[in-house]
Coordinates of C-alpha atoms and ligand atoms in Angstrom, one line a residue:
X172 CA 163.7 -36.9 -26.3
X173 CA 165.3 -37.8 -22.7
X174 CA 167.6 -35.1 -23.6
X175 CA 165.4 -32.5 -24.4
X176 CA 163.6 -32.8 -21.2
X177 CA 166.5 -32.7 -19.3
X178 CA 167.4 -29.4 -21.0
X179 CA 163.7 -28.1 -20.3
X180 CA 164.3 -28.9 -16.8
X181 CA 167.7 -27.5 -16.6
X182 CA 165.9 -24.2 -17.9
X183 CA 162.7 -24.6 -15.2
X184 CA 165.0 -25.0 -12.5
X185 CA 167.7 -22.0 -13.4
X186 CA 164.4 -19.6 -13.6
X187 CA 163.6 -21.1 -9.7
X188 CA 167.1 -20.5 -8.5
X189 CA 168.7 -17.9 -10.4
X190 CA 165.5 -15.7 -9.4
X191 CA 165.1 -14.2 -13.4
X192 CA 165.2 -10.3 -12.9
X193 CA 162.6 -8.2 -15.3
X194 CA 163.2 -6.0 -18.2
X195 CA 163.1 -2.4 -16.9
X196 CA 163.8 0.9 -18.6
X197 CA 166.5 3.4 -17.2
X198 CA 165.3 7.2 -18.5
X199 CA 167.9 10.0 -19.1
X200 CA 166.4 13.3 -20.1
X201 CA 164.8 16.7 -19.8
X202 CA 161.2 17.9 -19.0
X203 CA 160.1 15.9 -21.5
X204 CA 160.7 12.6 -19.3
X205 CA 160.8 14.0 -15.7
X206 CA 158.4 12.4 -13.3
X207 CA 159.3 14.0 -10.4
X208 CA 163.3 14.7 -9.8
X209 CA 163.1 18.5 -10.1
X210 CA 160.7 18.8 -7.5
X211 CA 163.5 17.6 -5.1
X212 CA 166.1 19.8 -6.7
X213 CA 164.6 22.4 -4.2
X214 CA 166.4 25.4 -5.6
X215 CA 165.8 24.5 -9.1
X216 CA 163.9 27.2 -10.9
X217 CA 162.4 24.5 -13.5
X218 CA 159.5 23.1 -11.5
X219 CA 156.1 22.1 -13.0
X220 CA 154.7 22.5 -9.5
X221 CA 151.9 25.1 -10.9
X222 CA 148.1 23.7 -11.3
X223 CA 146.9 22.4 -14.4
X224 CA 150.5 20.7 -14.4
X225 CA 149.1 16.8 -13.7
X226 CA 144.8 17.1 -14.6
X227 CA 144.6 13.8 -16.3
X228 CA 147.2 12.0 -14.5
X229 CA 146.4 10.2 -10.9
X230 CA 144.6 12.6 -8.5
X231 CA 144.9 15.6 -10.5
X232 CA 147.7 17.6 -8.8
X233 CA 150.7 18.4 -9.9
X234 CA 153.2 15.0 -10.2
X235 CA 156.6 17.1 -11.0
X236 CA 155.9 15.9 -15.0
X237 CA 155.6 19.3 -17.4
X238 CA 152.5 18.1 -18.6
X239 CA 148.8 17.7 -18.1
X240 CA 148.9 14.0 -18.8
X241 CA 151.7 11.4 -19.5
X242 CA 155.1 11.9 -20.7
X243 CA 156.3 10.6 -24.4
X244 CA 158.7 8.5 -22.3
X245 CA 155.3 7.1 -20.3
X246 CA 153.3 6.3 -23.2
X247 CA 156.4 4.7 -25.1
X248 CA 157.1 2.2 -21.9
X249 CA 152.9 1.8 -21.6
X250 CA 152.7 0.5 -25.0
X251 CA 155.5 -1.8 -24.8
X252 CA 154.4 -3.0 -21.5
X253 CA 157.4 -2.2 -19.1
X254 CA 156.6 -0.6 -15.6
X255 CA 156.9 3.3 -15.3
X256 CA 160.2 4.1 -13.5
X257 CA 160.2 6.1 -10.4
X258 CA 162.0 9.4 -10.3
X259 CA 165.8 8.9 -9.1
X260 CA 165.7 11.3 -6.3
X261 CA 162.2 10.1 -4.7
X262 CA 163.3 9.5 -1.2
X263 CA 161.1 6.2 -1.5
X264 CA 163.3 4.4 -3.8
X265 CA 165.1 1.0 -2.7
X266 CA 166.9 -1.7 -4.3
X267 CA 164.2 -3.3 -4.8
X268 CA 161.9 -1.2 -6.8
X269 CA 164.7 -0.7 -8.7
X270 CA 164.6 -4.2 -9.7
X271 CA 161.1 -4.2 -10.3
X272 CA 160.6 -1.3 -12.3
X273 CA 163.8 0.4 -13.2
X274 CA 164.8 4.5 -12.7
X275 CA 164.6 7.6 -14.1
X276 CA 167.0 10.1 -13.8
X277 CA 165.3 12.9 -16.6
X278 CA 165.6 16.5 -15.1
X279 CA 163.6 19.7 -16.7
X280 CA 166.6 21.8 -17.7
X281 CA 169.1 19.5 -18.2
X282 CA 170.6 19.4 -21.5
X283 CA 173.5 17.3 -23.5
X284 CA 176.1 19.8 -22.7
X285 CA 176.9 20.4 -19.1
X286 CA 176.4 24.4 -19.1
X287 CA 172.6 24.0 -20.7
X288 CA 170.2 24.9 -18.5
X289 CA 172.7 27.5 -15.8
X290 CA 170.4 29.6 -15.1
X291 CA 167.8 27.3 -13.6
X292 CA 170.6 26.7 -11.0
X293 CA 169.8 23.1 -10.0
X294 CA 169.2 20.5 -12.8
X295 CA 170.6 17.0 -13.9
X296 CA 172.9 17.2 -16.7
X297 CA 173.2 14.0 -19.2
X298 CA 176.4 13.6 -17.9
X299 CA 175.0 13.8 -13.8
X300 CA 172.6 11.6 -14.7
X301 CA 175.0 9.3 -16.7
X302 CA 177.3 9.4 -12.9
X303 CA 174.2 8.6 -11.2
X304 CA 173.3 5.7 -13.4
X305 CA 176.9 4.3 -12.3
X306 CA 175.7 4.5 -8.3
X307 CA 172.8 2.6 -8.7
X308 CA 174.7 0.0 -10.8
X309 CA 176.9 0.1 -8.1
X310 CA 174.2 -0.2 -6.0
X311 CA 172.2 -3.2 -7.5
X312 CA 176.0 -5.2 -7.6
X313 CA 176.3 -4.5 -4.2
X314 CA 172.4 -6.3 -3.5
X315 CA 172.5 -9.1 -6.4
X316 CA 176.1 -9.7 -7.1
X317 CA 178.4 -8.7 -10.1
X318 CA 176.8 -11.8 -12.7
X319 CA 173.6 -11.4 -12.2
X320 CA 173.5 -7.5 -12.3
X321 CA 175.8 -7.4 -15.8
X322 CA 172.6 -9.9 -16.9
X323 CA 170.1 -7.1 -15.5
X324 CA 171.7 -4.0 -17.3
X325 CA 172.1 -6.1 -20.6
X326 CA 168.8 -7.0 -20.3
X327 CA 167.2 -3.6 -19.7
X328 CA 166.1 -0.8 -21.9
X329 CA 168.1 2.7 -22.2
X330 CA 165.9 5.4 -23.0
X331 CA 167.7 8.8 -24.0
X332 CA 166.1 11.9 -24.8
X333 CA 168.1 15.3 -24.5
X334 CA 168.7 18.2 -27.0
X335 CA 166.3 20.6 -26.9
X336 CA 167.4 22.5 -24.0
X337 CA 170.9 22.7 -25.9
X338 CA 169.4 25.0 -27.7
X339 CA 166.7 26.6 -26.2
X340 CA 168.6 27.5 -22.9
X341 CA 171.8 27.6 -24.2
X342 CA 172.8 28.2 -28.0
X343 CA 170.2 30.6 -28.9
X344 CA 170.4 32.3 -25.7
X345 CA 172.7 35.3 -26.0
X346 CA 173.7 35.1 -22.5
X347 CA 175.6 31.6 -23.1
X348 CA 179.2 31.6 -24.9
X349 CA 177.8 28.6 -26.8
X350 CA 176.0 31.3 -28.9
X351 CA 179.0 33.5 -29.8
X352 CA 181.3 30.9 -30.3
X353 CA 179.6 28.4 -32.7
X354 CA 177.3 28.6 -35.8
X355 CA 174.1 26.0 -36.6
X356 CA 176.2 23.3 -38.2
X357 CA 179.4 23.5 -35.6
X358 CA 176.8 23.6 -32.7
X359 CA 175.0 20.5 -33.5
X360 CA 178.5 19.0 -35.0
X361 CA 180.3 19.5 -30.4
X362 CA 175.9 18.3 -29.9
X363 CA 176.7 14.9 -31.7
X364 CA 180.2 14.3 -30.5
X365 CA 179.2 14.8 -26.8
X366 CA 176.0 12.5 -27.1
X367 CA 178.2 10.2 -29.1
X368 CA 180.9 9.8 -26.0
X369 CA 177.8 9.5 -23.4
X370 CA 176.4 6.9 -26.0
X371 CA 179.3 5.0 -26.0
X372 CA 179.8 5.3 -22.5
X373 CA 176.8 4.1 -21.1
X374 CA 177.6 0.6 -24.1
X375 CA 180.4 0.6 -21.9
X376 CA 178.4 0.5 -18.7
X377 CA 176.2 -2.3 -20.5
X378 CA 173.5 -0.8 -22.1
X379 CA 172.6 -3.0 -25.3
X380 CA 169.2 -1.7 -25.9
X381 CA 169.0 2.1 -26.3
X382 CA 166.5 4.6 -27.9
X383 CA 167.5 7.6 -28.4
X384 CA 165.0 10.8 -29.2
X385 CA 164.6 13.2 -31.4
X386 CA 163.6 16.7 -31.3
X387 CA 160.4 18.0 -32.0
X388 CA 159.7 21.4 -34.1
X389 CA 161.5 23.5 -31.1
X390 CA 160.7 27.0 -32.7
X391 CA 156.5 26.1 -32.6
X392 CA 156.6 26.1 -28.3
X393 CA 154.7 29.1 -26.6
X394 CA 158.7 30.2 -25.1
X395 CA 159.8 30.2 -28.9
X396 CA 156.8 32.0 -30.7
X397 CA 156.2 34.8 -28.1
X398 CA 159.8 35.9 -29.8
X399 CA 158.0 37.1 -32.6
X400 CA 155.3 40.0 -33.0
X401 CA 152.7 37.9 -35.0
X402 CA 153.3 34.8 -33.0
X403 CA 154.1 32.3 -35.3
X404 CA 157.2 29.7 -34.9
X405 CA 160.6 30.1 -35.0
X406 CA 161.9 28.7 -38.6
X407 CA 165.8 29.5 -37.1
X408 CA 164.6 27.3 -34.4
X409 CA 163.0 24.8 -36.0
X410 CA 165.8 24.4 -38.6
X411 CA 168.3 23.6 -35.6
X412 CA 165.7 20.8 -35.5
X413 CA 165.9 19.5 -38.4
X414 CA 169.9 19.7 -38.3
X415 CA 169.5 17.8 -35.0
X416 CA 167.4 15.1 -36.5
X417 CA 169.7 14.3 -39.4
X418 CA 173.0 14.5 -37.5
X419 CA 171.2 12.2 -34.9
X420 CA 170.9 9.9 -37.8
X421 CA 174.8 9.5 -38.8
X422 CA 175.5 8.7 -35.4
X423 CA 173.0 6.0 -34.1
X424 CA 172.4 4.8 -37.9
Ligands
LIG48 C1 181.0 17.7 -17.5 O1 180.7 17.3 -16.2 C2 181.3 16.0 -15.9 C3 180.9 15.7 -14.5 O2 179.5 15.6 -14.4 C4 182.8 16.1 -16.0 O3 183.3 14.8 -15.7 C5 183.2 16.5 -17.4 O4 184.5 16.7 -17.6 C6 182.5 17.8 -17.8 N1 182.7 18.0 -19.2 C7 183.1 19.2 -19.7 C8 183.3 19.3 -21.2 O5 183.2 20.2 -19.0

């Protein structure tokens, strides 16, 4: 009995002293998670700066998310309670909010590969966002020490949702050399090893809790569909999809 409360004590006082950090999420993606770092990227051609862009979130203006309301990374964290991390390159962003809520690095554009996206000029690549993922770390040692931050990280969710622009503005965009030089399945075979080697990196960097995303029916958004004369989605597209999703699969399964 004695024992036991000495334990429970031992616990009490650790939380009092060791100053317990919270579970945050870090966000890596495209305009599908972006809360805002594009509309600092001011020569980047992917902005959701036009109205309508924001109506059902906060005042109504446009927030730098491509959507009317929340993003699918937004309502993921909302439902499993964790705060919503602020855009990486929001000037207000300190340490301590960090801490508290966690970053997000997603960028409209970006893609798996480093050449998606070229011709929106400025956008986060997986990999940028993977090297700015290393400065805060480097940042949050600096501020809570080298223990306690490897605890943070551990502790934290990894959220990681790229792909579609590796096809949309690269593959099946004649104007990359992506499109020339690979078919479906060797595209989506160089997809998986890259993600694979970010994957593993960012286990490396201490990530223990990741979800990664997969793509939705890419051929059946207004960019694909105006393609074709009646309208309708993109089956190429969509089957790139599909090939996406199952790939995925092997590697995280
Ligand atoms: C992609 O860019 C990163 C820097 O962000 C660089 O380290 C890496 O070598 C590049 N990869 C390729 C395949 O060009």
């Amino acid at each position: 009995m004695m024992k036991l409360e000495l334990v429970a004590l031992a616990i009490w006082m650790a939380s009092i002293l060791g100053g317990e950090c919270k579970v945050v999420q870090f966000i890596f993606g495209d305009s599908l998670s972006d809360v805002g770092n594009n509309m600092h990227l001011s020569k980047s051609l992917a902005q959701a700066s036009l109205p309508w862009y924001g109506i059902d979130f906060g005042n109504g203006l446009p927030n730098g998310r491509f959507t009317n309301g929340r993003t699918v990374a937004d309502i993921i964290g909302d439902s499993t309670g964790l705060p919503r991390p602020p855009a990486f390159l929001d000037p207000s962003l300190t340490d301590d909010l960090i801490l508290e809520n966690g970053v997000n690095y997603a960028s409209g554009g970006g893609g798996i590969l480093n050449e998606t996206g070229g011709y929106f000029i400025q956008r986060l690549s997986l990999n940028k966002q993977i090297e700015l993922f290393q400065g805060t770390q480097r940042m949050i040692i600096n501020k809570i020490g080298e223990e306690k931050s490897r605890k943070f990280f551990q502790e934290s969710q990894y959220v990681v949702a790229l792909g579609s622009n590796d096809f949309i503005n690269n593959y099946l965009m004649p104007v990359y050399s992506d499109s020339w030089k690979y078919n479906d399945q060797t595209f989506i075979a160089y997809l998986m090893d890259t993600l694979e080697g970010q994957l593993r990196k960012l286990h490396g960097l201490g990530a223990r809790e990741l979800i990664v995303f997969g793509l939705g029916p890419m051929g059946c958004i207004p960019l694909q569909r105006v393609l074709s004369t009646t309208g309708e989605c993109q089956e190429k597209t969509n089957k790139a999809s599909s090939g996406f999703q199952w790939s995925l699969k092997q590697v995280t399964g």
